Short mmCIF file of C-alpha atoms and ligand atoms in Angstrom, two decimals:
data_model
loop_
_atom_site.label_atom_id
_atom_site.label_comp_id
_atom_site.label_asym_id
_atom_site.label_seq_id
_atom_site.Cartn_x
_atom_site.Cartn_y
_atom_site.Cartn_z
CA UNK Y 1206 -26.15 -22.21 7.58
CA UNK Y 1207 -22.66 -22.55 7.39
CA UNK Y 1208 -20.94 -19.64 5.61
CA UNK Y 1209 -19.62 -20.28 1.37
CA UNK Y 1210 -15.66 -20.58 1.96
CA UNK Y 1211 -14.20 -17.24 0.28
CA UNK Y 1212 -11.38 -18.34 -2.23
CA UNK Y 1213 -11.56 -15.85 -4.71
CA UNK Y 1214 -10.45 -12.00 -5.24
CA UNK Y 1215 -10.64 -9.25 -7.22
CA UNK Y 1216 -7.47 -6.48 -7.96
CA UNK Y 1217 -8.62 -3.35 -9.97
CA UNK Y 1218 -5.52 -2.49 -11.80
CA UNK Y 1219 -6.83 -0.14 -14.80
CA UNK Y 1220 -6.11 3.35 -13.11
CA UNK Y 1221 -3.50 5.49 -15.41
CA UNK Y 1222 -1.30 5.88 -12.61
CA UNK Y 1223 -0.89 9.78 -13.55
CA UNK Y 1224 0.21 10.62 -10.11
CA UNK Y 1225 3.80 9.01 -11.35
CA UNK Y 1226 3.86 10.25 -14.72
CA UNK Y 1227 6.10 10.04 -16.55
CA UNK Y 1228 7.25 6.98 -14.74
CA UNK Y 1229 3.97 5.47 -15.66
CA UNK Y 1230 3.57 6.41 -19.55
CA UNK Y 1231 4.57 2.74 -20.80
CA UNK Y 1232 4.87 0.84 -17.35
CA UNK Y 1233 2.17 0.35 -15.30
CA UNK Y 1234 2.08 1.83 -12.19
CA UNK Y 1235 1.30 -1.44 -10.23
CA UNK Y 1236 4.76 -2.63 -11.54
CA UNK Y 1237 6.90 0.24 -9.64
CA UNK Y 1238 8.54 -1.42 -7.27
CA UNK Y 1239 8.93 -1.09 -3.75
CA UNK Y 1240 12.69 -2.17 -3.57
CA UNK Y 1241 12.82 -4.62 -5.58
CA UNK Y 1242 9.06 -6.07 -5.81
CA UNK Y 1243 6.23 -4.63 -7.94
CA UNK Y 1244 3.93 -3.21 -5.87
CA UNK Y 1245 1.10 -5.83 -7.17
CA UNK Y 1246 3.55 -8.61 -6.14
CA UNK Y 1247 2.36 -7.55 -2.39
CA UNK Y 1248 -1.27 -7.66 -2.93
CA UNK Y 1249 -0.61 -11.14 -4.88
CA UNK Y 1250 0.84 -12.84 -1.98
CA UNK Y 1251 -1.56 -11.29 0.46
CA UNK Y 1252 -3.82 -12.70 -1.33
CA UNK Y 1253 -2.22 -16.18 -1.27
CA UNK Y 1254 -1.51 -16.11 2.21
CA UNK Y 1255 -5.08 -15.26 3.22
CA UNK Y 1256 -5.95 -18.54 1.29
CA UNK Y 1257 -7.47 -16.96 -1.52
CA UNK Y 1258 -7.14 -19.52 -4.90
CA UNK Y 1259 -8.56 -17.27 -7.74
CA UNK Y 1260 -7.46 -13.80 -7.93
CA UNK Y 1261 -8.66 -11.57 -11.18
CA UNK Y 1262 -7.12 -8.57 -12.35
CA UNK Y 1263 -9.19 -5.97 -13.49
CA UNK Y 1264 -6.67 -4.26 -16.38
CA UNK Y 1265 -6.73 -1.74 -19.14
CA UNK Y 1266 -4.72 -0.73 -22.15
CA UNK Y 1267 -1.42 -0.27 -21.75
CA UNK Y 1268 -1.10 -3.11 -18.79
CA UNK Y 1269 0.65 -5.99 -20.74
CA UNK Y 1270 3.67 -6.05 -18.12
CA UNK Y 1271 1.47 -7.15 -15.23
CA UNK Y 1272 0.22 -10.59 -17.39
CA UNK Y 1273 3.89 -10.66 -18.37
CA UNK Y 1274 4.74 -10.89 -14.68
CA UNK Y 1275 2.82 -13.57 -13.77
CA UNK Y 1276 3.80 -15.71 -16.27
CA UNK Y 1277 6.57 -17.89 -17.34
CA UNK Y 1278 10.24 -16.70 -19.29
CA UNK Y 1279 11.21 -20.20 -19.96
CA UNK Y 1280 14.62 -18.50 -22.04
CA UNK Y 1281 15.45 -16.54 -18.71
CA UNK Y 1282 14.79 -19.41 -16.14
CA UNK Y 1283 16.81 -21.83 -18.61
CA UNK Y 1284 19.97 -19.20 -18.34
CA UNK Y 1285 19.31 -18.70 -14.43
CA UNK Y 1286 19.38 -22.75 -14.11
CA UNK Y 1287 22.44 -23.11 -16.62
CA UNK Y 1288 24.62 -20.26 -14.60
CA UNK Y 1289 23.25 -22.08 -11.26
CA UNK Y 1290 21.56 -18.67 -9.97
CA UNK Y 1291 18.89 -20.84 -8.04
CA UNK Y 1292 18.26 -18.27 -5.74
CA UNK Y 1293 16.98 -15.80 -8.95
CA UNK Y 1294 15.33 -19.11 -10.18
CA UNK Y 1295 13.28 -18.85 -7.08
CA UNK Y 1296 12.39 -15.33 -7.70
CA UNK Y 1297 11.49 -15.61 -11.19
CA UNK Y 1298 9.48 -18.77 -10.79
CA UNK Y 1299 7.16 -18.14 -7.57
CA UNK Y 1300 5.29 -15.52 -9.40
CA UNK Y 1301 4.07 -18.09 -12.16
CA UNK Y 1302 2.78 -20.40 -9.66
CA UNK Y 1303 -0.50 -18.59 -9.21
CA UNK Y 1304 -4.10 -19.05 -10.11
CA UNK Y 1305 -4.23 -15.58 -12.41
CA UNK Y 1306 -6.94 -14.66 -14.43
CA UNK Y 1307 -7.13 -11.17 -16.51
CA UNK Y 1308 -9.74 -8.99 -17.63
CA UNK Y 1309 -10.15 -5.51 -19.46
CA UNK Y 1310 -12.26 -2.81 -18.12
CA UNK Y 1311 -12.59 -1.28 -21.80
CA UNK Y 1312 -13.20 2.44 -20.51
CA UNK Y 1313 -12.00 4.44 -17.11
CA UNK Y 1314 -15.27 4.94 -15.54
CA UNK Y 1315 -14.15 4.31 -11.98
CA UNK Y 1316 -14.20 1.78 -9.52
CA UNK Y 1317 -17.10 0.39 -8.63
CA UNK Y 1318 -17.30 -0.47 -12.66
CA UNK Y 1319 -14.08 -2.44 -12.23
CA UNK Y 1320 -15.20 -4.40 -9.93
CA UNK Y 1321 -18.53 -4.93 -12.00
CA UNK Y 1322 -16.64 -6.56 -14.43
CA UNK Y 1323 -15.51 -9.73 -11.70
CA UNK Y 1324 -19.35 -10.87 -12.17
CA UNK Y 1325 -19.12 -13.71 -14.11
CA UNK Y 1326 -15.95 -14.84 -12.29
CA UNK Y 1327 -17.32 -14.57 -9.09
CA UNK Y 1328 -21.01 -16.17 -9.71
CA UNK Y 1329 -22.61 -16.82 -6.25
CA UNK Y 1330 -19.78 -16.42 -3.98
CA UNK Y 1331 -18.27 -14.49 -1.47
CA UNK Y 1332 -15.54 -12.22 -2.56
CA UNK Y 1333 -12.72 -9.85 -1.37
CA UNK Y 1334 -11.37 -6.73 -3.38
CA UNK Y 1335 -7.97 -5.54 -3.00
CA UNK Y 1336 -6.94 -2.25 -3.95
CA UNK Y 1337 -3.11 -1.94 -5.05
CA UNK Y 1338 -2.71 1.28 -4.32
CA UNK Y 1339 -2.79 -0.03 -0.35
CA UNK Y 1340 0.03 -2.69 1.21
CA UNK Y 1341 -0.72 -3.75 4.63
CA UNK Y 1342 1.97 -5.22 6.76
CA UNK Y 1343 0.47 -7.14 9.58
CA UNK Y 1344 1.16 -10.81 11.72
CA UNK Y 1345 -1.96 -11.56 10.25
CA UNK Y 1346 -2.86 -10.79 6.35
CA UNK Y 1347 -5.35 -8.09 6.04
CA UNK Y 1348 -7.45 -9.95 3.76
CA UNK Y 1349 -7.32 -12.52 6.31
CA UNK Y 1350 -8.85 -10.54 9.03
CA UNK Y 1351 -11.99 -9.73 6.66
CA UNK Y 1352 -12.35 -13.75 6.33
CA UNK Y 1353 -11.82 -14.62 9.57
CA UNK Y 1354 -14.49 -11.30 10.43
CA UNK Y 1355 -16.97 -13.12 7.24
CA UNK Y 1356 -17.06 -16.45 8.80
CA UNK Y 1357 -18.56 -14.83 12.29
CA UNK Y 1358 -21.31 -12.82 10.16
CA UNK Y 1359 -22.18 -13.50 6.96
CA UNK Y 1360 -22.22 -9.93 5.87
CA UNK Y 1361 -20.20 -7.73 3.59
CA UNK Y 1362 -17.45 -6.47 5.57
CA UNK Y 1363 -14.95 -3.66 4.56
CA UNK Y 1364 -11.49 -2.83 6.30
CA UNK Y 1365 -11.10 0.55 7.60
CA UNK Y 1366 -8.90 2.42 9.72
CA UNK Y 1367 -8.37 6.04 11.73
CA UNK Y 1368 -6.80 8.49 9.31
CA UNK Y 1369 -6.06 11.57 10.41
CA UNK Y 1370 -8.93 14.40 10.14
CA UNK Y 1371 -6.64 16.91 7.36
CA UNK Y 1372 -7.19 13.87 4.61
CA UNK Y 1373 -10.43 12.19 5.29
CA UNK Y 1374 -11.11 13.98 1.99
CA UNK Y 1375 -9.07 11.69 0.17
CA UNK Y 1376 -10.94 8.57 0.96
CA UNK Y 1377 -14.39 6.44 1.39
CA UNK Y 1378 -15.52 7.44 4.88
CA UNK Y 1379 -17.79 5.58 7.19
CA UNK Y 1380 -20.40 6.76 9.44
CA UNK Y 1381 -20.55 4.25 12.37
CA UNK Y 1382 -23.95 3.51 13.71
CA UNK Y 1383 -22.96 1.19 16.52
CA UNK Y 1384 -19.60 -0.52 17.79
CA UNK Y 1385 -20.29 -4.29 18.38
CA UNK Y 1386 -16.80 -5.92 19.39
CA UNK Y 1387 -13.05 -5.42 18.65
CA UNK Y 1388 -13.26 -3.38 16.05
CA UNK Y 1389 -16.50 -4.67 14.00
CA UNK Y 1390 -19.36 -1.49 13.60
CA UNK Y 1391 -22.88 -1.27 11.64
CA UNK Y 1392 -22.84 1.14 10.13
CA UNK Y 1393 -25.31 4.05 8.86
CA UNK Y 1394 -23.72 5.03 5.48
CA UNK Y 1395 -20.48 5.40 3.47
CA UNK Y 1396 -19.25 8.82 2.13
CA UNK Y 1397 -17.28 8.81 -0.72
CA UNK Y 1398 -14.53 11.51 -0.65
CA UNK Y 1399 -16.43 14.04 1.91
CA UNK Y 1400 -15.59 17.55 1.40
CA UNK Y 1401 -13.02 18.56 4.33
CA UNK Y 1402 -15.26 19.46 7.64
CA UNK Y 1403 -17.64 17.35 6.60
CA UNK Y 1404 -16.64 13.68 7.52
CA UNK Y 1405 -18.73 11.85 9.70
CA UNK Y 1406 -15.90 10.18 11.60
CA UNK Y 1407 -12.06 9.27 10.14
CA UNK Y 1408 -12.64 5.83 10.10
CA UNK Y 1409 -11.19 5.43 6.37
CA UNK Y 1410 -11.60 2.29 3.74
CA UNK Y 1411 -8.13 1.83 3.13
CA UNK Y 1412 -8.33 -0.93 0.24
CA UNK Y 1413 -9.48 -3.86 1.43
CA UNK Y 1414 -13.25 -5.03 1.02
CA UNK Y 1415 -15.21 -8.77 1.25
CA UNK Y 1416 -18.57 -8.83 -0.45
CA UNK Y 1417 -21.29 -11.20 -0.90
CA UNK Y 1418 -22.56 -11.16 -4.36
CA UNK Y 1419 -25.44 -8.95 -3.80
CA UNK Y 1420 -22.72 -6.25 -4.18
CA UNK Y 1421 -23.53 -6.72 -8.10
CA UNK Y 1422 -26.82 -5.86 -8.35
CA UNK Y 1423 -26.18 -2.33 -7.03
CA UNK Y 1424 -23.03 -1.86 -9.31
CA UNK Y 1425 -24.85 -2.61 -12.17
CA UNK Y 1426 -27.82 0.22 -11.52
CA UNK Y 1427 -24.95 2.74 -9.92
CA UNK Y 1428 -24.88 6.16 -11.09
CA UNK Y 1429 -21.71 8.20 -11.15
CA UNK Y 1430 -20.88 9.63 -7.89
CA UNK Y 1431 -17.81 11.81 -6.89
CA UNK Y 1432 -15.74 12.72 -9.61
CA UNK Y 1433 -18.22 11.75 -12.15
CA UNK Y 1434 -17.47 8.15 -11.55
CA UNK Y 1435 -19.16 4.74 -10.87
CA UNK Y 1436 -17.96 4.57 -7.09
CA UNK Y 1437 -17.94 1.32 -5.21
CA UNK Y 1438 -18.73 3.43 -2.46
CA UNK Y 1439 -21.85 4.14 -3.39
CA UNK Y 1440 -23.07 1.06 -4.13
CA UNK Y 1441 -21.71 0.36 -0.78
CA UNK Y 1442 -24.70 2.03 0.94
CA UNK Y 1443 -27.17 0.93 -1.11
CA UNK Y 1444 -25.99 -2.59 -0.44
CA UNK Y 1445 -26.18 -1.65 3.49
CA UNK Y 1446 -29.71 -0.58 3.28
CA UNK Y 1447 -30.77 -4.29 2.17
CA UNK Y 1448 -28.20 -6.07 4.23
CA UNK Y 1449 -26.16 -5.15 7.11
CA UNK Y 1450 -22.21 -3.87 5.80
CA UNK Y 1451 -19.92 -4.18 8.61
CA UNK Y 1452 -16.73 -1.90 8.90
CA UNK Y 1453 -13.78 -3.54 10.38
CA UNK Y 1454 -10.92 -1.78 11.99
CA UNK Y 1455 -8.07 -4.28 10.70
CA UNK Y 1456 -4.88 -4.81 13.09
CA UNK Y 1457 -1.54 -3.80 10.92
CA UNK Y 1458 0.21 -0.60 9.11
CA UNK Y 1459 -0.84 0.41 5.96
CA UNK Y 1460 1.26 1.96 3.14
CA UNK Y 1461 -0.12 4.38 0.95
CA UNK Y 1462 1.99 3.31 -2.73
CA UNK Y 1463 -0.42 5.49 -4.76
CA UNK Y 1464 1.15 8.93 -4.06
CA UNK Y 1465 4.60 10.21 -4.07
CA UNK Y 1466 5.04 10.57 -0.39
CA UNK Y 1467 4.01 7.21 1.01
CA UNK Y 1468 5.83 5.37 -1.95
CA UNK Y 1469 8.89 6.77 -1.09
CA UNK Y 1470 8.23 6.31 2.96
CA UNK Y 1471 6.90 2.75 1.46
CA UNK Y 1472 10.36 2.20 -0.02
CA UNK Y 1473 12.41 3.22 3.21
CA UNK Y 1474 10.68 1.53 5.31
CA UNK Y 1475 10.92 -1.92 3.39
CA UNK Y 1476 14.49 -1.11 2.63
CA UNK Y 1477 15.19 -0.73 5.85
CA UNK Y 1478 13.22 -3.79 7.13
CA UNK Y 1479 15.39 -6.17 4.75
CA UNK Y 1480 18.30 -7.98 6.76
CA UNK Y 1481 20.36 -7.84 3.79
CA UNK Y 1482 19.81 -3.56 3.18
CA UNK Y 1483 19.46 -2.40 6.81
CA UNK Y 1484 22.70 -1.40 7.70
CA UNK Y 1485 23.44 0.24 4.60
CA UNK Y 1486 20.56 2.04 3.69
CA UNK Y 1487 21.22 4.01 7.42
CA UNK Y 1488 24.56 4.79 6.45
CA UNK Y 1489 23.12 6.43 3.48
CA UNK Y 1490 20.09 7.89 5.61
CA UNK Y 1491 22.34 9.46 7.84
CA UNK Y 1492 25.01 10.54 5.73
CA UNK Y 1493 21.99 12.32 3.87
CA UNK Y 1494 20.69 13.80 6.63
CA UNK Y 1495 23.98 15.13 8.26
CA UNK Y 1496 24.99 16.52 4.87
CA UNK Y 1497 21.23 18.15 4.11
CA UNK Y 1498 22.01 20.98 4.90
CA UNK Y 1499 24.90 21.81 2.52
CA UNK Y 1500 23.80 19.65 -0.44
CA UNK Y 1501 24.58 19.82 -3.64
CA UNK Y 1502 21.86 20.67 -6.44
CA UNK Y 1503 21.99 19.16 -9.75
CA UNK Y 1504 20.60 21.27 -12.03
C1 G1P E 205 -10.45 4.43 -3.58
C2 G1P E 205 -11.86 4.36 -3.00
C3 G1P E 205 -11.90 5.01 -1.61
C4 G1P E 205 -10.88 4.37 -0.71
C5 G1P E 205 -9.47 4.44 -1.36
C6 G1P E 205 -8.47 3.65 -0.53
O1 G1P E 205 -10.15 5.77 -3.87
O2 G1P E 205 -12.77 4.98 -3.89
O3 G1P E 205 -13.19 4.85 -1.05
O4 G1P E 205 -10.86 5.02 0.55
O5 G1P E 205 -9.49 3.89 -2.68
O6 G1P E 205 -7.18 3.75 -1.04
P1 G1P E 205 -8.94 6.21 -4.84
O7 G1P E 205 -7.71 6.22 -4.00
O8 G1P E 205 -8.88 5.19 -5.93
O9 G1P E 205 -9.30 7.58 -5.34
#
């Protein structure tokens, strides 16, 4: 049997975003960008560059901006091309390129029933889920790496990596049952947010998941879990008791965009990877730095 090519994928994007209120009151919080990008502009081209031709966006209320993104401003590209600003031409236009389609989860009832709402655009295929709370920076896409795993097994496979043991809390934890090669386990169940002291290892799903379409079937009969939500988690393990869910330890650094702390370590970082910001954005680290210590408040 030769494995179903995976070409399409799924981005929850209906969370409120309250960590960044009141940023996020009108914007959505997958349109704060990292330097100059939204932060679902990564995922988007991840997702591209992975191969994947079908990407759905799982949205709510108040999440206009993100279909306005993706779309066309023929008024704006028609003064870019008239003032000969071909490089913001560029910009503008590569977003609208993309196979995009949207749909509403109607009520906040957690994850796993976001992603229950991709049924009907999946059908009988394999499928990856990106989370856009997570950017991975790696040679090779992230979302890639789960493919590239998929095509070996034929199994569910979802990305994880070592956190470290003060925040396994904060995350879907594995419980490896047996390490087969670089990096792929079986594994014996997945713990949604374990209470601290109680997670079975700190390998952590950081965001990235490829399912077959069995995954359904266990979303749709989920209870809620943690937090009094459907969690994909859950219906994680259920879907490993009927057939096998690899974890795989993906190659790359991940950026944590959906707290305060990594987005603004998220935004150095870039900043300070971009030949044309480097060298200034150190001046300004440094001068901060030196002058720390006498700073001036605004109050
Ligand atoms: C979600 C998942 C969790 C996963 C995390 C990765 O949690 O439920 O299993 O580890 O994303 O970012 P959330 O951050 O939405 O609470």
């Amino acid at each position: 049997m030769t494995a179903k090519r995976v070409k399409k994928a799924v981005i929850p994007a209906a969370g409120l975003g309250t960590r960044f209120l009141p940023a996020t009151k009108a914007m959505p919080k997958e349109m704060l960008p990292i330097v100059d990008k939204p932060t679902i502009q990564y995922i988007i081209e991840e997702a591209v560059e992975s191969g994947i031709e079908d990407i759905l966006i799982v949205t709510g209320k108040g999440k206009r901006a993100i279909e306005d993104h993706f779309d066309s401003v023929p008024e704006l590209e028609q003064t870019l091309i008239e003032k000969g600003k071909s490089e913001f031409l560029k910009l503008v236009e590569e977003t609208t390129n993309i196979n995009i389609h949207f749909i509403r989860q109607s009520k906040p009832m957690g994850l796993g029933h976001a992603v229950l709402q991709a049924k009907a655009f999946v059908g009988d295929e394999p499928f990856v889920v990106m989370l856009g709370d997570d950017i991975v920076q790696s040679e090779i896409p992230c979302t890639k790496q789960l493919i590239d795993q998929y095509y070996k097994t034929e199994r569910s496979i979802i990305g994880v990596q070592p956190v470290l043991s003060d925040v396994t809390h904060r995350y879907g934890i594995v419980d490896p049952k047996e390490t087969l090669e670089n990096g792929l386990h079986k594994v014996e169940s997945f713990v949604e947010k374990p209470a601290p002291g109680t997670e079975p290892s700190n390998l952590a799903i950081l965001g990235r998941y490829l399912f077959s379409p069995q995954i359904f079937n266990f979303l749709e009969t989920q209870v809620p879990g943690s937090g009094g939500e459907i969690q994909l988690t859950d219906a994680i393990t259920r879907l490993n008791e009927v057939e096998h869910v690899f974890a795989y330890e993906f190659t790359g650094k991940r950026y944590d965009v959906g707290e305060k702390l990594g987005f603004i370590r998220t935004t150095i970082e870039f900043a300070l990877n971009r030949p044309d910001l480097e060298k200034e954005v150190l001046v300004i680290l440094k001068e901060l730095i030196t002058n720390y210590e006498g700073r001036t408040i605004y109050r």
